[in-house]
mmCIF file of C-alpha atoms in Angstrom:
data_model
loop_
_atom_site.group_PDB
_atom_site.id
_atom_site.type_symbol
_atom_site.label_atom_id
_atom_site.label_comp_id
_atom_site.label_asym_id
_atom_site.label_seq_id
_atom_site.Cartn_x
_atom_site.Cartn_y
_atom_site.Cartn_z
ATOM 1 C CA MET A 1 -11.688 -13.588 8.659
ATOM 2 C CA TYR A 2 -8.187 -12.070 8.868
ATOM 3 C CA ARG A 3 -9.457 -8.978 7.016
ATOM 4 C CA LEU A 4 -11.921 -8.414 9.836
ATOM 5 C CA ILE A 5 -9.124 -8.849 12.375
ATOM 6 C CA ILE A 6 -6.991 -6.249 10.559
ATOM 7 C CA ILE A 7 -9.908 -3.804 10.528
ATOM 8 C CA ILE A 8 -10.587 -4.370 14.237
ATOM 9 C CA VAL A 9 -6.909 -3.876 15.122
ATOM 10 C CA LEU A 10 -6.800 -0.639 13.096
ATOM 11 C CA ALA A 11 -9.944 0.587 14.849
ATOM 12 C CA LEU A 12 -8.519 -0.228 18.294
ATOM 13 C CA VAL A 13 -5.235 1.533 17.519
ATOM 14 C CA TRP A 14 -7.160 4.576 16.355
ATOM 15 C CA LEU A 15 -9.286 4.625 19.512
ATOM 16 C CA VAL A 16 -6.540 4.182 22.107
ATOM 17 C CA ALA A 17 -3.508 5.917 20.605
ATOM 18 C CA ASP A 18 -2.547 9.550 20.472
ATOM 19 C CA SER A 19 -1.064 9.359 16.992
ATOM 20 C CA ASN A 20 0.392 12.885 17.025
ATOM 21 C CA HIS A 21 2.442 12.105 20.134
ATOM 22 C CA LEU A 22 3.624 8.700 18.885
ATOM 23 C CA LEU A 23 4.731 9.984 15.495
ATOM 24 C CA GLU A 24 7.122 12.720 16.599
ATOM 25 C CA CYS A 25 10.497 11.206 15.679
ATOM 26 C CA GLY A 26 11.966 9.931 12.399
ATOM 27 C CA LEU A 27 12.634 6.185 12.482
ATOM 28 C CA ARG A 28 9.824 5.476 14.905
ATOM 29 C CA SER A 29 7.510 7.489 12.675
ATOM 30 C CA ALA A 30 8.607 5.578 9.570
ATOM 31 C CA LEU A 31 7.943 2.264 11.324
ATOM 32 C CA LEU A 32 4.637 3.197 12.983
ATOM 33 C CA TYR A 33 2.789 5.607 10.679
ATOM 34 C CA PRO A 34 0.904 2.890 8.732
ATOM 35 C CA PHE A 35 -0.841 1.812 11.944
ATOM 36 C CA PHE A 36 -2.470 5.159 12.775
ATOM 37 C CA HIS A 37 -5.126 7.234 11.064
ATOM 38 C CA ALA A 38 -6.011 10.911 11.146
ATOM 39 C CA ASN A 39 -9.730 10.397 11.752
ATOM 40 C CA LEU A 40 -12.539 7.875 11.505
ATOM 41 C CA PHE A 41 -13.175 8.609 7.795
ATOM 42 C CA HIS A 42 -9.501 7.973 7.000
ATOM 43 C CA LEU A 43 -9.608 4.695 8.935
ATOM 44 C CA LEU A 44 -12.819 3.578 7.206
ATOM 45 C CA ALA A 45 -11.508 4.431 3.730
ATOM 46 C CA ASN A 46 -8.311 2.464 4.310
ATOM 47 C CA SER A 47 -10.255 -0.401 5.910
ATOM 48 C CA LEU A 48 -12.453 -0.609 2.805
ATOM 49 C CA ALA A 49 -9.311 -0.750 0.674
ATOM 50 C CA VAL A 50 -7.879 -3.527 2.876
ATOM 51 C CA TYR A 51 -11.126 -5.431 2.545
ATOM 52 C CA SER A 52 -11.126 -5.142 -1.255
ATOM 53 C CA ILE A 53 -7.402 -5.842 -1.795
ATOM 54 C CA PHE A 54 -6.992 -8.910 0.395
ATOM 55 C CA SER A 55 -8.860 -11.959 -0.800
ATOM 56 C CA PRO A 56 -8.905 -15.110 1.343
ATOM 57 C CA LYS A 57 -8.314 -17.084 -1.874
ATOM 58 C CA ARG A 58 -4.908 -15.467 -2.461
ATOM 59 C CA THR A 59 -1.882 -17.340 -1.214
ATOM 60 C CA ASP A 60 0.506 -14.368 -1.227
ATOM 61 C CA ASN A 61 -1.297 -12.092 1.250
ATOM 62 C CA LEU A 62 1.275 -12.324 4.041
ATOM 63 C CA ARG A 63 4.226 -11.843 1.671
ATOM 64 C CA ALA A 64 2.472 -8.869 0.042
ATOM 65 C CA LEU A 65 1.714 -7.375 3.445
ATOM 66 C CA LEU A 66 5.332 -7.675 4.623
ATOM 67 C CA ILE A 67 6.844 -6.324 1.398
ATOM 68 C CA GLY A 68 4.231 -3.552 1.272
ATOM 69 C CA TYR A 69 5.101 -2.574 4.833
ATOM 70 C CA ALA A 70 8.819 -2.491 3.964
ATOM 71 C CA ILE A 71 8.101 -0.266 0.967
ATOM 72 C CA SER A 72 5.968 2.071 3.110
ATOM 73 C CA VAL A 73 8.879 2.462 5.548
ATOM 74 C CA ILE A 74 11.322 3.116 2.697
ATOM 75 C CA VAL A 75 9.162 5.865 1.114
ATOM 76 C CA TYR A 76 8.625 7.718 4.398
ATOM 77 C CA PRO A 77 11.579 10.124 3.848
ATOM 78 C CA PHE A 78 10.080 11.245 0.519
ATOM 79 C CA SER A 79 7.263 13.077 2.299
ATOM 80 C CA PHE A 80 7.497 16.794 2.929
ATOM 81 C CA ARG A 81 5.419 16.472 6.102
ATOM 82 C CA PRO A 82 4.557 13.715 8.600
ATOM 83 C CA LEU A 83 2.651 10.758 7.171
ATOM 84 C CA ILE A 84 -0.134 8.800 8.757
ATOM 85 C CA GLY A 85 -2.172 5.831 7.521
ATOM 86 C CA ILE A 86 -1.792 2.537 5.724
ATOM 87 C CA SER A 87 -2.389 3.847 2.201
ATOM 88 C CA ASN A 88 1.284 3.827 1.119
ATOM 89 C CA MET A 89 1.415 0.154 2.035
ATOM 90 C CA LEU A 90 -1.804 -0.463 0.090
ATOM 91 C CA TYR A 91 -0.453 1.370 -2.962
ATOM 92 C CA ALA A 92 2.693 -0.766 -2.815
ATOM 93 C CA ILE A 93 0.596 -3.944 -2.654
ATOM 94 C CA ILE A 94 -1.564 -2.799 -5.561
ATOM 95 C CA GLY A 95 1.645 -2.183 -7.515
ATOM 96 C CA MET A 96 2.935 -5.654 -6.621
ATOM 97 C CA ARG A 97 -0.245 -7.191 -8.023
ATOM 98 C CA THR A 98 -0.019 -5.525 -11.410
ATOM 99 C CA PRO A 99 0.543 -7.621 -14.521
ATOM 100 C CA PRO A 100 3.247 -6.879 -17.122
ATOM 101 C CA PHE A 101 2.888 -3.593 -19.020
ATOM 102 C CA SER A 102 2.003 -5.559 -22.163
ATOM 103 C CA SER A 103 -1.204 -6.778 -20.492
ATOM 104 C CA GLN A 104 -4.558 -5.363 -21.590
ATOM 105 C CA TRP A 105 -5.324 -4.933 -17.881
ATOM 106 C CA TRP A 106 -3.588 -1.546 -18.017
ATOM 107 C CA HIS A 107 -6.206 -0.332 -20.535
ATOM 108 C CA THR A 108 -9.284 -1.270 -18.506
ATOM 109 C CA SER A 109 -11.586 1.408 -17.114
ATOM 110 C CA PRO A 110 -10.990 0.654 -13.407
ATOM 111 C CA VAL A 111 -7.227 0.917 -13.872
ATOM 112 C CA ARG A 112 -7.554 4.176 -15.790
ATOM 113 C CA VAL A 113 -9.768 5.602 -13.043
ATOM 114 C CA PHE A 114 -7.274 4.478 -10.373
ATOM 115 C CA LEU A 115 -4.381 6.099 -12.250
ATOM 116 C CA CYS A 116 -6.363 9.317 -12.832
ATOM 117 C CA VAL A 117 -7.374 9.557 -9.166
ATOM 118 C CA THR A 118 -3.778 8.896 -8.114
ATOM 119 C CA THR A 119 -2.582 11.633 -10.469
ATOM 120 C CA ALA A 120 -5.276 14.029 -9.198
ATOM 121 C CA MET A 121 -4.053 13.450 -5.643
ATOM 122 C CA VAL A 122 -0.891 15.362 -6.574
ATOM 123 C CA PHE A 123 -3.006 18.532 -6.553
ATOM 124 C CA ILE A 124 -4.521 17.947 -3.091
ATOM 125 C CA PRO A 125 -2.065 19.306 -0.531
ATOM 126 C CA GLN A 126 -3.510 17.289 2.377
ATOM 127 C CA ILE A 127 -2.540 14.022 0.655
ATOM 128 C CA ALA A 128 1.071 12.864 0.427
ATOM 129 C CA ALA A 129 0.673 11.963 -3.239
ATOM 130 C CA LEU A 130 4.402 11.647 -3.920
ATOM 131 C CA THR A 131 4.790 8.799 -1.432
ATOM 132 C CA HIS A 132 1.694 7.073 -2.845
ATOM 133 C CA VAL A 133 3.069 7.270 -6.383
ATOM 134 C CA ILE A 134 6.520 6.090 -5.283
ATOM 135 C CA SER A 135 4.972 3.201 -3.299
ATOM 136 C CA PHE A 136 2.963 2.136 -6.342
ATOM 137 C CA ALA A 137 6.013 2.405 -8.633
ATOM 138 C CA VAL A 138 8.222 0.416 -6.252
ATOM 139 C CA GLY A 139 5.443 -2.186 -5.981
ATOM 140 C CA ILE A 140 5.373 -2.466 -9.786
ATOM 141 C CA ALA A 141 9.168 -2.841 -9.829
ATOM 142 C CA VAL A 142 8.956 -5.610 -7.207
ATOM 143 C CA ALA A 143 6.282 -7.395 -9.264
ATOM 144 C CA HIS A 144 8.452 -7.265 -12.377
ATOM 145 C CA LEU A 145 11.505 -8.419 -10.426
ATOM 146 C CA LEU A 146 9.604 -11.375 -8.951
ATOM 147 C CA ARG A 147 8.309 -12.337 -12.411
ATOM 148 C CA TYR A 148 11.838 -12.093 -13.804
ATOM 149 C CA ILE A 149 13.240 -14.288 -11.026
ATOM 150 C CA LYS A 150 10.446 -16.812 -11.448
ATOM 151 C CA SER A 151 10.840 -17.011 -15.242
ATOM 152 C CA HIS A 152 14.613 -17.435 -15.010
ATOM 153 C CA SER A 153 14.378 -20.047 -12.286
ATOM 154 C CA HIS A 154 12.082 -22.102 -14.564
ATOM 155 C CA GLU A 155 14.523 -21.714 -17.499
ATOM 156 C CA ARG A 156 17.347 -23.221 -15.457
ATOM 157 C CA ARG A 157 15.395 -26.378 -14.706
#
């Protein structure tokens, strides 16, 4: 149900906001850019990603959303031009949900396709690929840090 609410909110923001006007200054841009989209296709693509990433069965959705948002704000300065859309936040969340590098998950076909598409984005000038890659990498680092903290907190008990 909350996925539908997120999609509806994104659609309403897209319909009523002049995103070019709202995203003209630095800090405000860094804080607001995930909530606007360039066009209906962009909104629908990101909404599909939201729908597939967030499962009602997961208990960490809110934490992932907040940390992903923080990462998307942090990576904003790494773009060479203004950013718009929620995809950096989604890349960060995908990174936070990755298993350790020793996992066979990294060798599965869907993961290889995802990594190849992400790499190919570097060659499409309309996409801010650097911020996507950095968001994903920071998400992976957060996942490893959280696993490290969790494993060491269990050792102390």
